[in-house]
JSON list of C-alpha atoms in Angstrom, two decimals:
[
{"chain": "M", "resi": 1, "resn": "UNK", "atom": "CA", "xyz": [-23.10, 30.74, 73.85]},
{"chain": "M", "resi": 2, "resn": "UNK", "atom": "CA", "xyz": [-26.79, 30.17, 73.25]},
{"chain": "M", "resi": 3, "resn": "UNK", "atom": "CA", "xyz": [-27.75, 30.71, 69.70]},
{"chain": "M", "resi": 4, "resn": "UNK", "atom": "CA", "xyz": [-31.27, 31.09, 68.38]},
{"chain": "M", "resi": 5, "resn": "UNK", "atom": "CA", "xyz": [-31.56, 31.47, 64.65]},
{"chain": "M", "resi": 6, "resn": "UNK", "atom": "CA", "xyz": [-34.54, 32.42, 62.52]},
{"chain": "M", "resi": 7, "resn": "UNK", "atom": "CA", "xyz": [-34.83, 31.41, 58.90]},
{"chain": "M", "resi": 8, "resn": "UNK", "atom": "CA", "xyz": [-35.33, 34.88, 57.45]},
{"chain": "M", "resi": 9, "resn": "UNK", "atom": "CA", "xyz": [-34.58, 38.42, 58.56]},
{"chain": "M", "resi": 10, "resn": "UNK", "atom": "CA", "xyz": [-37.04, 40.00, 56.13]},
{"chain": "M", "resi": 11, "resn": "UNK", "atom": "CA", "xyz": [-40.02, 38.46, 54.40]},
{"chain": "M", "resi": 12, "resn": "UNK", "atom": "CA", "xyz": [-42.65, 39.92, 52.09]},
{"chain": "M", "resi": 13, "resn": "UNK", "atom": "CA", "xyz": [-45.78, 37.88, 51.42]},
{"chain": "M", "resi": 14, "resn": "UNK", "atom": "CA", "xyz": [-49.11, 38.46, 49.76]},
{"chain": "M", "resi": 15, "resn": "UNK", "atom": "CA", "xyz": [-52.48, 38.34, 51.51]},
{"chain": "M", "resi": 16, "resn": "UNK", "atom": "CA", "xyz": [-53.79, 34.79, 51.67]},
{"chain": "M", "resi": 17, "resn": "UNK", "atom": "CA", "xyz": [-50.42, 33.09, 51.34]},
{"chain": "M", "resi": 18, "resn": "UNK", "atom": "CA", "xyz": [-49.34, 30.40, 53.79]},
{"chain": "M", "resi": 19, "resn": "UNK", "atom": "CA", "xyz": [-46.23, 31.55, 55.61]},
{"chain": "M", "resi": 20, "resn": "UNK", "atom": "CA", "xyz": [-43.68, 29.47, 57.51]},
{"chain": "M", "resi": 21, "resn": "UNK", "atom": "CA", "xyz": [-41.29, 31.02, 60.01]},
{"chain": "M", "resi": 22, "resn": "UNK", "atom": "CA", "xyz": [-38.61, 28.70, 61.26]},
{"chain": "M", "resi": 23, "resn": "UNK", "atom": "CA", "xyz": [-36.65, 28.90, 64.50]},
{"chain": "M", "resi": 24, "resn": "UNK", "atom": "CA", "xyz": [-33.74, 26.73, 65.60]},
{"chain": "M", "resi": 25, "resn": "UNK", "atom": "CA", "xyz": [-31.87, 26.78, 68.91]},
{"chain": "M", "resi": 26, "resn": "UNK", "atom": "CA", "xyz": [-28.63, 24.96, 69.61]},
{"chain": "M", "resi": 27, "resn": "UNK", "atom": "CA", "xyz": [-28.63, 24.75, 73.41]},
{"chain": "M", "resi": 28, "resn": "UNK", "atom": "CA", "xyz": [-30.98, 21.83, 73.97]},
{"chain": "M", "resi": 29, "resn": "UNK", "atom": "CA", "xyz": [-33.59, 24.08, 75.58]},
{"chain": "M", "resi": 30, "resn": "UNK", "atom": "CA", "xyz": [-36.94, 22.50, 76.39]},
{"chain": "M", "resi": 31, "resn": "UNK", "atom": "CA", "xyz": [-38.97, 25.70, 76.16]},
{"chain": "M", "resi": 32, "resn": "UNK", "atom": "CA", "xyz": [-39.54, 27.63, 72.96]},
{"chain": "M", "resi": 33, "resn": "UNK", "atom": "CA", "xyz": [-41.69, 30.66, 72.29]},
{"chain": "M", "resi": 34, "resn": "UNK", "atom": "CA", "xyz": [-43.03, 32.80, 69.45]},
{"chain": "M", "resi": 35, "resn": "UNK", "atom": "CA", "xyz": [-43.75, 36.50, 70.02]},
{"chain": "M", "resi": 36, "resn": "UNK", "atom": "CA", "xyz": [-44.70, 39.38, 67.83]},
{"chain": "M", "resi": 37, "resn": "UNK", "atom": "CA", "xyz": [-43.47, 42.88, 68.55]},
{"chain": "M", "resi": 38, "resn": "UNK", "atom": "CA", "xyz": [-45.53, 45.91, 67.59]},
{"chain": "M", "resi": 39, "resn": "UNK", "atom": "CA", "xyz": [-44.92, 49.57, 68.48]},
{"chain": "M", "resi": 40, "resn": "UNK", "atom": "CA", "xyz": [-46.55, 50.53, 71.77]},
{"chain": "M", "resi": 41, "resn": "UNK", "atom": "CA", "xyz": [-47.56, 46.95, 72.50]},
{"chain": "M", "resi": 42, "resn": "UNK", "atom": "CA", "xyz": [-44.27, 45.34, 73.41]},
{"chain": "M", "resi": 43, "resn": "UNK", "atom": "CA", "xyz": [-43.84, 41.62, 72.93]},
{"chain": "M", "resi": 44, "resn": "UNK", "atom": "CA", "xyz": [-46.99, 39.55, 72.79]},
{"chain": "M", "resi": 45, "resn": "UNK", "atom": "CA", "xyz": [-46.90, 35.79, 73.14]},
{"chain": "M", "resi": 46, "resn": "UNK", "atom": "CA", "xyz": [-48.41, 33.86, 70.23]},
{"chain": "M", "resi": 47, "resn": "UNK", "atom": "CA", "xyz": [-47.60, 30.24, 71.08]},
{"chain": "M", "resi": 48, "resn": "UNK", "atom": "CA", "xyz": [-45.14, 28.36, 73.23]},
{"chain": "M", "resi": 49, "resn": "UNK", "atom": "CA", "xyz": [-43.95, 24.82, 73.68]},
{"chain": "M", "resi": 50, "resn": "UNK", "atom": "CA", "xyz": [-42.48, 23.02, 76.68]},
{"chain": "M", "resi": 51, "resn": "UNK", "atom": "CA", "xyz": [-41.51, 19.86, 74.87]},
{"chain": "M", "resi": 52, "resn": "UNK", "atom": "CA", "xyz": [-41.49, 18.15, 71.51]},
{"chain": "M", "resi": 53, "resn": "UNK", "atom": "CA", "xyz": [-44.99, 17.70, 70.11]},
{"chain": "M", "resi": 54, "resn": "UNK", "atom": "CA", "xyz": [-46.38, 19.98, 72.81]},
{"chain": "M", "resi": 55, "resn": "UNK", "atom": "CA", "xyz": [-47.84, 23.41, 72.19]},
{"chain": "M", "resi": 56, "resn": "UNK", "atom": "CA", "xyz": [-49.77, 25.93, 74.21]},
{"chain": "M", "resi": 57, "resn": "UNK", "atom": "CA", "xyz": [-51.66, 29.02, 73.09]},
{"chain": "M", "resi": 58, "resn": "UNK", "atom": "CA", "xyz": [-50.34, 32.34, 74.16]},
{"chain": "M", "resi": 59, "resn": "UNK", "atom": "CA", "xyz": [-52.22, 35.60, 74.31]},
{"chain": "M", "resi": 60, "resn": "UNK", "atom": "CA", "xyz": [-52.82, 36.11, 70.58]},
{"chain": "M", "resi": 61, "resn": "UNK", "atom": "CA", "xyz": [-52.94, 32.69, 68.83]},
{"chain": "M", "resi": 62, "resn": "UNK", "atom": "CA", "xyz": [-55.68, 33.54, 66.33]},
{"chain": "M", "resi": 63, "resn": "UNK", "atom": "CA", "xyz": [-54.53, 33.16, 62.75]},
{"chain": "M", "resi": 64, "resn": "UNK", "atom": "CA", "xyz": [-51.40, 31.22, 63.73]},
{"chain": "M", "resi": 65, "resn": "UNK", "atom": "CA", "xyz": [-50.39, 27.64, 64.34]},
{"chain": "M", "resi": 66, "resn": "UNK", "atom": "CA", "xyz": [-47.12, 26.02, 65.38]},
{"chain": "M", "resi": 67, "resn": "UNK", "atom": "CA", "xyz": [-45.20, 22.82, 64.96]},
{"chain": "M", "resi": 68, "resn": "UNK", "atom": "CA", "xyz": [-42.50, 21.27, 67.11]},
{"chain": "M", "resi": 69, "resn": "UNK", "atom": "CA", "xyz": [-41.39, 17.94, 65.70]},
{"chain": "M", "resi": 70, "resn": "UNK", "atom": "CA", "xyz": [-37.83, 18.20, 67.03]},
{"chain": "M", "resi": 71, "resn": "UNK", "atom": "CA", "xyz": [-36.56, 19.69, 70.25]},
{"chain": "M", "resi": 72, "resn": "UNK", "atom": "CA", "xyz": [-34.39, 22.28, 68.57]},
{"chain": "M", "resi": 73, "resn": "UNK", "atom": "CA", "xyz": [-36.91, 23.51, 66.02]},
{"chain": "M", "resi": 74, "resn": "UNK", "atom": "CA", "xyz": [-40.13, 25.47, 66.49]},
{"chain": "M", "resi": 75, "resn": "UNK", "atom": "CA", "xyz": [-42.09, 26.65, 63.49]},
{"chain": "M", "resi": 76, "resn": "UNK", "atom": "CA", "xyz": [-44.72, 29.35, 63.31]},
{"chain": "M", "resi": 77, "resn": "UNK", "atom": "CA", "xyz": [-47.30, 29.04, 60.55]},
{"chain": "M", "resi": 78, "resn": "UNK", "atom": "CA", "xyz": [-49.60, 31.75, 59.25]},
{"chain": "M", "resi": 79, "resn": "UNK", "atom": "CA", "xyz": [-52.32, 29.73, 57.57]},
{"chain": "M", "resi": 80, "resn": "UNK", "atom": "CA", "xyz": [-53.60, 32.61, 55.44]},
{"chain": "M", "resi": 81, "resn": "UNK", "atom": "CA", "xyz": [-51.56, 35.75, 55.85]},
{"chain": "M", "resi": 82, "resn": "UNK", "atom": "CA", "xyz": [-53.40, 39.02, 56.39]},
{"chain": "M", "resi": 83, "resn": "UNK", "atom": "CA", "xyz": [-52.15, 42.60, 56.45]},
{"chain": "M", "resi": 84, "resn": "UNK", "atom": "CA", "xyz": [-52.69, 42.85, 60.22]},
{"chain": "M", "resi": 85, "resn": "UNK", "atom": "CA", "xyz": [-50.06, 40.15, 60.63]},
{"chain": "M", "resi": 86, "resn": "UNK", "atom": "CA", "xyz": [-47.40, 42.53, 59.36]},
{"chain": "M", "resi": 87, "resn": "UNK", "atom": "CA", "xyz": [-45.04, 42.65, 62.31]},
{"chain": "M", "resi": 88, "resn": "UNK", "atom": "CA", "xyz": [-41.68, 41.71, 63.80]},
{"chain": "M", "resi": 89, "resn": "UNK", "atom": "CA", "xyz": [-41.70, 38.05, 64.84]},
{"chain": "M", "resi": 90, "resn": "UNK", "atom": "CA", "xyz": [-39.33, 36.91, 67.57]},
{"chain": "M", "resi": 91, "resn": "UNK", "atom": "CA", "xyz": [-38.50, 33.38, 68.58]},
{"chain": "M", "resi": 92, "resn": "UNK", "atom": "CA", "xyz": [-37.05, 32.57, 72.00]},
{"chain": "M", "resi": 93, "resn": "UNK", "atom": "CA", "xyz": [-35.93, 29.56, 74.00]},
{"chain": "M", "resi": 94, "resn": "UNK", "atom": "CA", "xyz": [-35.23, 28.85, 77.65]},
{"chain": "M", "resi": 95, "resn": "UNK", "atom": "CA", "xyz": [-34.41, 26.09, 80.08]},
{"chain": "M", "resi": 96, "resn": "UNK", "atom": "CA", "xyz": [-37.20, 24.67, 82.22]},
{"chain": "M", "resi": 97, "resn": "UNK", "atom": "CA", "xyz": [-37.41, 24.89, 85.97]},
{"chain": "M", "resi": 98, "resn": "UNK", "atom": "CA", "xyz": [-38.17, 27.59, 88.43]},
{"chain": "M", "resi": 99, "resn": "UNK", "atom": "CA", "xyz": [-35.83, 30.53, 88.12]},
{"chain": "M", "resi": 100, "resn": "UNK", "atom": "CA", "xyz": [-34.98, 29.84, 84.52]},
{"chain": "M", "resi": 101, "resn": "UNK", "atom": "CA", "xyz": [-37.03, 32.68, 83.18]},
{"chain": "M", "resi": 102, "resn": "UNK", "atom": "CA", "xyz": [-34.29, 34.11, 81.05]},
{"chain": "M", "resi": 103, "resn": "UNK", "atom": "CA", "xyz": [-35.28, 33.70, 77.48]},
{"chain": "M", "resi": 104, "resn": "UNK", "atom": "CA", "xyz": [-32.79, 33.79, 74.65]},
{"chain": "M", "resi": 105, "resn": "UNK", "atom": "CA", "xyz": [-34.10, 35.49, 71.55]},
{"chain": "M", "resi": 106, "resn": "UNK", "atom": "CA", "xyz": [-33.36, 35.16, 67.87]},
{"chain": "M", "resi": 107, "resn": "UNK", "atom": "CA", "xyz": [-32.73, 38.25, 65.72]},
{"chain": "M", "resi": 108, "resn": "UNK", "atom": "CA", "xyz": [-36.32, 38.45, 64.54]},
{"chain": "M", "resi": 109, "resn": "UNK", "atom": "CA", "xyz": [-38.12, 38.22, 61.22]},
{"chain": "M", "resi": 110, "resn": "UNK", "atom": "CA", "xyz": [-39.68, 41.38, 59.83]},
{"chain": "M", "resi": 111, "resn": "UNK", "atom": "CA", "xyz": [-42.76, 40.15, 57.96]},
{"chain": "M", "resi": 112, "resn": "UNK", "atom": "CA", "xyz": [-44.67, 42.42, 55.62]},
{"chain": "M", "resi": 113, "resn": "UNK", "atom": "CA", "xyz": [-47.98, 41.21, 54.21]},
{"chain": "M", "resi": 114, "resn": "UNK", "atom": "CA", "xyz": [-49.20, 43.16, 51.20]},
{"chain": "I", "resi": 1, "resn": "UNK", "atom": "CA", "xyz": [-55.56, 45.66, 79.72]},
{"chain": "I", "resi": 2, "resn": "UNK", "atom": "CA", "xyz": [-51.79, 45.70, 80.05]},
{"chain": "I", "resi": 3, "resn": "UNK", "atom": "CA", "xyz": [-50.51, 43.94, 83.15]},
{"chain": "I", "resi": 4, "resn": "UNK", "atom": "CA", "xyz": [-47.03, 45.44, 82.76]},
{"chain": "I", "resi": 5, "resn": "UNK", "atom": "CA", "xyz": [-46.83, 49.14, 81.98]},
{"chain": "I", "resi": 6, "resn": "UNK", "atom": "CA", "xyz": [-43.99, 51.38, 80.97]},
{"chain": "I", "resi": 7, "resn": "UNK", "atom": "CA", "xyz": [-45.52, 54.80, 80.80]},
{"chain": "I", "resi": 8, "resn": "UNK", "atom": "CA", "xyz": [-42.55, 56.57, 79.22]},
{"chain": "I", "resi": 9, "resn": "UNK", "atom": "CA", "xyz": [-42.19, 55.58, 75.57]},
{"chain": "I", "resi": 10, "resn": "UNK", "atom": "CA", "xyz": [-38.87, 57.40, 75.38]},
{"chain": "I", "resi": 11, "resn": "UNK", "atom": "CA", "xyz": [-36.15, 58.91, 77.54]},
{"chain": "I", "resi": 12, "resn": "UNK", "atom": "CA", "xyz": [-33.09, 61.04, 76.73]},
{"chain": "I", "resi": 13, "resn": "UNK", "atom": "CA", "xyz": [-30.14, 61.30, 79.10]},
{"chain": "I", "resi": 14, "resn": "UNK", "atom": "CA", "xyz": [-26.71, 62.89, 78.90]},
{"chain": "I", "resi": 15, "resn": "UNK", "atom": "CA", "xyz": [-23.72, 60.59, 78.87]},
{"chain": "I", "resi": 16, "resn": "UNK", "atom": "CA", "xyz": [-22.39, 60.06, 82.39]},
{"chain": "I", "resi": 17, "resn": "UNK", "atom": "CA", "xyz": [-25.68, 60.85, 84.07]},
{"chain": "I", "resi": 18, "resn": "UNK", "atom": "CA", "xyz": [-28.16, 58.41, 85.62]},
{"chain": "I", "resi": 19, "resn": "UNK", "atom": "CA", "xyz": [-30.90, 56.80, 83.52]},
{"chain": "I", "resi": 20, "resn": "UNK", "atom": "CA", "xyz": [-34.01, 55.72, 85.39]},
{"chain": "I", "resi": 21, "resn": "UNK", "atom": "CA", "xyz": [-36.52, 53.55, 83.58]},
{"chain": "I", "resi": 22, "resn": "UNK", "atom": "CA", "xyz": [-39.80, 52.86, 85.32]},
{"chain": "I", "resi": 23, "resn": "UNK", "atom": "CA", "xyz": [-42.23, 49.97, 85.20]},
{"chain": "I", "resi": 24, "resn": "UNK", "atom": "CA", "xyz": [-45.57, 49.36, 86.92]},
{"chain": "I", "resi": 25, "resn": "UNK", "atom": "CA", "xyz": [-47.52, 46.13, 87.13]},
{"chain": "I", "resi": 26, "resn": "UNK", "atom": "CA", "xyz": [-51.04, 45.25, 88.14]},
{"chain": "I", "resi": 27, "resn": "UNK", "atom": "CA", "xyz": [-50.92, 41.53, 88.96]},
{"chain": "I", "resi": 28, "resn": "UNK", "atom": "CA", "xyz": [-49.93, 40.91, 92.59]},
{"chain": "I", "resi": 29, "resn": "UNK", "atom": "CA", "xyz": [-49.20, 37.27, 91.72]},
{"chain": "I", "resi": 30, "resn": "UNK", "atom": "CA", "xyz": [-46.11, 38.22, 89.73]},
{"chain": "I", "resi": 31, "resn": "UNK", "atom": "CA", "xyz": [-43.08, 36.77, 91.46]},
{"chain": "I", "resi": 32, "resn": "UNK", "atom": "CA", "xyz": [-40.15, 37.48, 89.18]},
{"chain": "I", "resi": 33, "resn": "UNK", "atom": "CA", "xyz": [-39.25, 40.56, 87.21]},
{"chain": "I", "resi": 34, "resn": "UNK", "atom": "CA", "xyz": [-36.81, 41.00, 84.37]},
{"chain": "I", "resi": 35, "resn": "UNK", "atom": "CA", "xyz": [-35.37, 43.69, 82.17]},
{"chain": "I", "resi": 36, "resn": "UNK", "atom": "CA", "xyz": [-34.43, 43.06, 78.56]},
{"chain": "I", "resi": 37, "resn": "UNK", "atom": "CA", "xyz": [-32.53, 45.35, 76.23]},
{"chain": "I", "resi": 38, "resn": "UNK", "atom": "CA", "xyz": [-33.09, 45.48, 72.49]},
{"chain": "I", "resi": 39, "resn": "UNK", "atom": "CA", "xyz": [-30.99, 47.07, 69.80]},
{"chain": "I", "resi": 40, "resn": "UNK", "atom": "CA", "xyz": [-32.51, 47.69, 66.35]},
{"chain": "I", "resi": 41, "resn": "UNK", "atom": "CA", "xyz": [-32.44, 44.64, 64.08]},
{"chain": "I", "resi": 42, "resn": "UNK", "atom": "CA", "xyz": [-31.53, 42.36, 66.99]},
{"chain": "I", "resi": 43, "resn": "UNK", "atom": "CA", "xyz": [-33.53, 40.23, 69.38]},
{"chain": "I", "resi": 44, "resn": "UNK", "atom": "CA", "xyz": [-33.92, 41.29, 73.03]},
{"chain": "I", "resi": 45, "resn": "UNK", "atom": "CA", "xyz": [-31.18, 40.23, 75.40]},
{"chain": "I", "resi": 46, "resn": "UNK", "atom": "CA", "xyz": [-31.58, 39.60, 79.09]},
{"chain": "I", "resi": 47, "resn": "UNK", "atom": "CA", "xyz": [-30.14, 42.36, 81.25]},
{"chain": "I", "resi": 48, "resn": "UNK", "atom": "CA", "xyz": [-31.03, 41.89, 84.91]},
{"chain": "I", "resi": 49, "resn": "UNK", "atom": "CA", "xyz": [-33.73, 40.31, 87.07]},
{"chain": "I", "resi": 50, "resn": "UNK", "atom": "CA", "xyz": [-35.14, 40.45, 90.57]},
{"chain": "I", "resi": 51, "resn": "UNK", "atom": "CA", "xyz": [-37.18, 38.08, 92.66]},
{"chain": "I", "resi": 52, "resn": "UNK", "atom": "CA", "xyz": [-40.11, 39.35, 94.69]},
{"chain": "I", "resi": 53, "resn": "UNK", "atom": "CA", "xyz": [-38.30, 38.43, 97.90]},
{"chain": "I", "resi": 54, "resn": "UNK", "atom": "CA", "xyz": [-35.72, 41.12, 97.23]},
{"chain": "I", "resi": 55, "resn": "UNK", "atom": "CA", "xyz": [-36.00, 44.87, 96.87]},
{"chain": "I", "resi": 56, "resn": "UNK", "atom": "CA", "xyz": [-32.74, 45.49, 95.03]},
{"chain": "I", "resi": 57, "resn": "UNK", "atom": "CA", "xyz": [-30.42, 43.69, 92.67]},
{"chain": "I", "resi": 58, "resn": "UNK", "atom": "CA", "xyz": [-27.24, 45.15, 91.29]},
{"chain": "I", "resi": 59, "resn": "UNK", "atom": "CA", "xyz": [-25.04, 44.12, 88.37]},
{"chain": "I", "resi": 60, "resn": "UNK", "atom": "CA", "xyz": [-22.28, 46.54, 87.51]},
{"chain": "I", "resi": 61, "resn": "UNK", "atom": "CA", "xyz": [-23.79, 49.77, 86.23]},
{"chain": "I", "resi": 62, "resn": "UNK", "atom": "CA", "xyz": [-27.31, 48.33, 86.35]},
{"chain": "I", "resi": 63, "resn": "UNK", "atom": "CA", "xyz": [-29.50, 48.21, 89.44]},
{"chain": "I", "resi": 64, "resn": "UNK", "atom": "CA", "xyz": [-33.12, 47.15, 89.63]},
{"chain": "I", "resi": 65, "resn": "UNK", "atom": "CA", "xyz": [-35.30, 48.28, 92.52]},
{"chain": "I", "resi": 66, "resn": "UNK", "atom": "CA", "xyz": [-38.60, 46.62, 93.42]},
{"chain": "I", "resi": 67, "resn": "UNK", "atom": "CA", "xyz": [-41.36, 48.21, 95.51]},
{"chain": "I", "resi": 68, "resn": "UNK", "atom": "CA", "xyz": [-43.95, 45.48, 95.93]},
{"chain": "I", "resi": 69, "resn": "UNK", "atom": "CA", "xyz": [-46.42, 47.57, 97.87]},
{"chain": "I", "resi": 70, "resn": "UNK", "atom": "CA", "xyz": [-46.50, 50.09, 95.04]},
{"chain": "I", "resi": 71, "resn": "UNK", "atom": "CA", "xyz": [-46.26, 47.39, 92.35]},
{"chain": "I", "resi": 72, "resn": "UNK", "atom": "CA", "xyz": [-43.41, 49.35, 90.84]},
{"chain": "I", "resi": 73, "resn": "UNK", "atom": "CA", "xyz": [-39.91, 48.59, 89.70]},
{"chain": "I", "resi": 74, "resn": "UNK", "atom": "CA", "xyz": [-37.20, 50.71, 88.21]},
{"chain": "I", "resi": 75, "resn": "UNK", "atom": "CA", "xyz": [-33.95, 50.17, 86.37]},
{"chain": "I", "resi": 76, "resn": "UNK", "atom": "CA", "xyz": [-31.08, 52.53, 87.13]},
{"chain": "I", "resi": 77, "resn": "UNK", "atom": "CA", "xyz": [-28.11, 52.83, 84.82]},
{"chain": "I", "resi": 78, "resn": "UNK", "atom": "CA", "xyz": [-25.14, 54.69, 86.27]},
{"chain": "I", "resi": 79, "resn": "UNK", "atom": "CA", "xyz": [-23.23, 56.12, 84.54]},
{"chain": "I", "resi": 80, "resn": "UNK", "atom": "CA", "xyz": [-25.12, 56.07, 81.27]},
{"chain": "I", "resi": 81, "resn": "UNK", "atom": "CA", "xyz": [-23.10, 55.42, 78.12]},
{"chain": "I", "resi": 82, "resn": "UNK", "atom": "CA", "xyz": [-23.98, 55.96, 74.44]},
{"chain": "I", "resi": 83, "resn": "UNK", "atom": "CA", "xyz": [-23.92, 52.18, 73.96]},
{"chain": "I", "resi": 84, "resn": "UNK", "atom": "CA", "xyz": [-26.84, 51.93, 76.38]},
{"chain": "I", "resi": 85, "resn": "UNK", "atom": "CA", "xyz": [-29.09, 53.54, 73.77]},
{"chain": "I", "resi": 86, "resn": "UNK", "atom": "CA", "xyz": [-31.70, 50.86, 73.10]},
{"chain": "I", "resi": 87, "resn": "UNK", "atom": "CA", "xyz": [-35.26, 49.86, 73.85]},
{"chain": "I", "resi": 88, "resn": "UNK", "atom": "CA", "xyz": [-35.70, 48.45, 77.35]},
{"chain": "I", "resi": 89, "resn": "UNK", "atom": "CA", "xyz": [-38.50, 46.03, 78.10]},
{"chain": "I", "resi": 90, "resn": "UNK", "atom": "CA", "xyz": [-39.76, 45.33, 81.58]},
{"chain": "I", "resi": 91, "resn": "UNK", "atom": "CA", "xyz": [-41.19, 41.83, 82.04]},
{"chain": "I", "resi": 92, "resn": "UNK", "atom": "CA", "xyz": [-42.87, 39.83, 84.81]},
{"chain": "I", "resi": 93, "resn": "UNK", "atom": "CA", "xyz": [-43.73, 36.24, 85.53]},
{"chain": "I", "resi": 94, "resn": "UNK", "atom": "CA", "xyz": [-45.41, 34.08, 88.15]},
{"chain": "I", "resi": 95, "resn": "UNK", "atom": "CA", "xyz": [-43.98, 31.57, 90.59]},
{"chain": "I", "resi": 96, "resn": "UNK", "atom": "CA", "xyz": [-43.09, 28.82, 88.15]},
{"chain": "I", "resi": 97, "resn": "UNK", "atom": "CA", "xyz": [-41.30, 28.89, 84.86]},
{"chain": "I", "resi": 98, "resn": "UNK", "atom": "CA", "xyz": [-44.48, 27.57, 83.28]},
{"chain": "I", "resi": 99, "resn": "UNK", "atom": "CA", "xyz": [-46.10, 30.91, 83.92]},
{"chain": "I", "resi": 100, "resn": "UNK", "atom": "CA", "xyz": [-46.03, 33.14, 80.91]},
{"chain": "I", "resi": 101, "resn": "UNK", "atom": "CA", "xyz": [-43.64, 36.04, 80.86]},
{"chain": "I", "resi": 102, "resn": "UNK", "atom": "CA", "xyz": [-45.58, 39.28, 80.31]},
{"chain": "I", "resi": 103, "resn": "UNK", "atom": "CA", "xyz": [-43.68, 42.09, 78.63]},
{"chain": "I", "resi": 104, "resn": "UNK", "atom": "CA", "xyz": [-44.27, 45.81, 78.87]},
{"chain": "I", "resi": 105, "resn": "UNK", "atom": "CA", "xyz": [-44.41, 48.04, 75.77]},
{"chain": "I", "resi": 106, "resn": "UNK", "atom": "CA", "xyz": [-40.81, 49.21, 76.14]},
{"chain": "I", "resi": 107, "resn": "UNK", "atom": "CA", "xyz": [-38.98, 52.48, 76.73]},
{"chain": "I", "resi": 108, "resn": "UNK", "atom": "CA", "xyz": [-36.56, 53.81, 74.13]},
{"chain": "I", "resi": 109, "resn": "UNK", "atom": "CA", "xyz": [-33.48, 55.22, 75.84]},
{"chain": "I", "resi": 110, "resn": "UNK", "atom": "CA", "xyz": [-31.18, 57.65, 74.05]},
{"chain": "I", "resi": 111, "resn": "UNK", "atom": "CA", "xyz": [-27.89, 58.50, 75.74]},
{"chain": "I", "resi": 112, "resn": "UNK", "atom": "CA", "xyz": [-26.51, 61.70, 74.26]},
{"chain": "I", "resi": 113, "resn": "UNK", "atom": "CA", "xyz": [-22.71, 62.03, 74.07]}
]
């Protein structure tokens, strides 16, 4: 069973704080993703990574950065949290290769920035 | 501009009846389509997919239909059960797994006992 875990289920931070969201997967997946989910907007891709040390911008990378030092771990960093970054953050992983589009998601982190 | 659209934010269906969730897309280069299901406080889970070379894929109570000329797909759930109550996301991707997966805004399905 693929398992994707996220470090926190709920997080409350103040404006301007640096925020770290951690994601770990245990199935040796090459691909890892960070999304945010907002009502009426679905899941929007922030960053993704196809390998260790590699990262690619998604559709909404502004205000975020990522780190992938180990294959199983993908971190999302909010350099200076703002209230418009209040959202549900979802991490996912998948195998590479054509046809392997199924992504396995973690339970999500509900981040509130006050 | 959303490339994957789910125009019904919510849908209510009686238990035992058919649920039909619709999805439209604008990018003709999409090659692979997926449906994910999400319960509150959980991450989405993969439900069913279809390649653009097919027009139907069935898995138990779930069937996805693809109409490429209309750029439309639908998910049928028959018979609907209360445990199917969740948010359903339609998603699409290009020809390689390095193409991004684009998700729709979701449809919240309520199955009434």
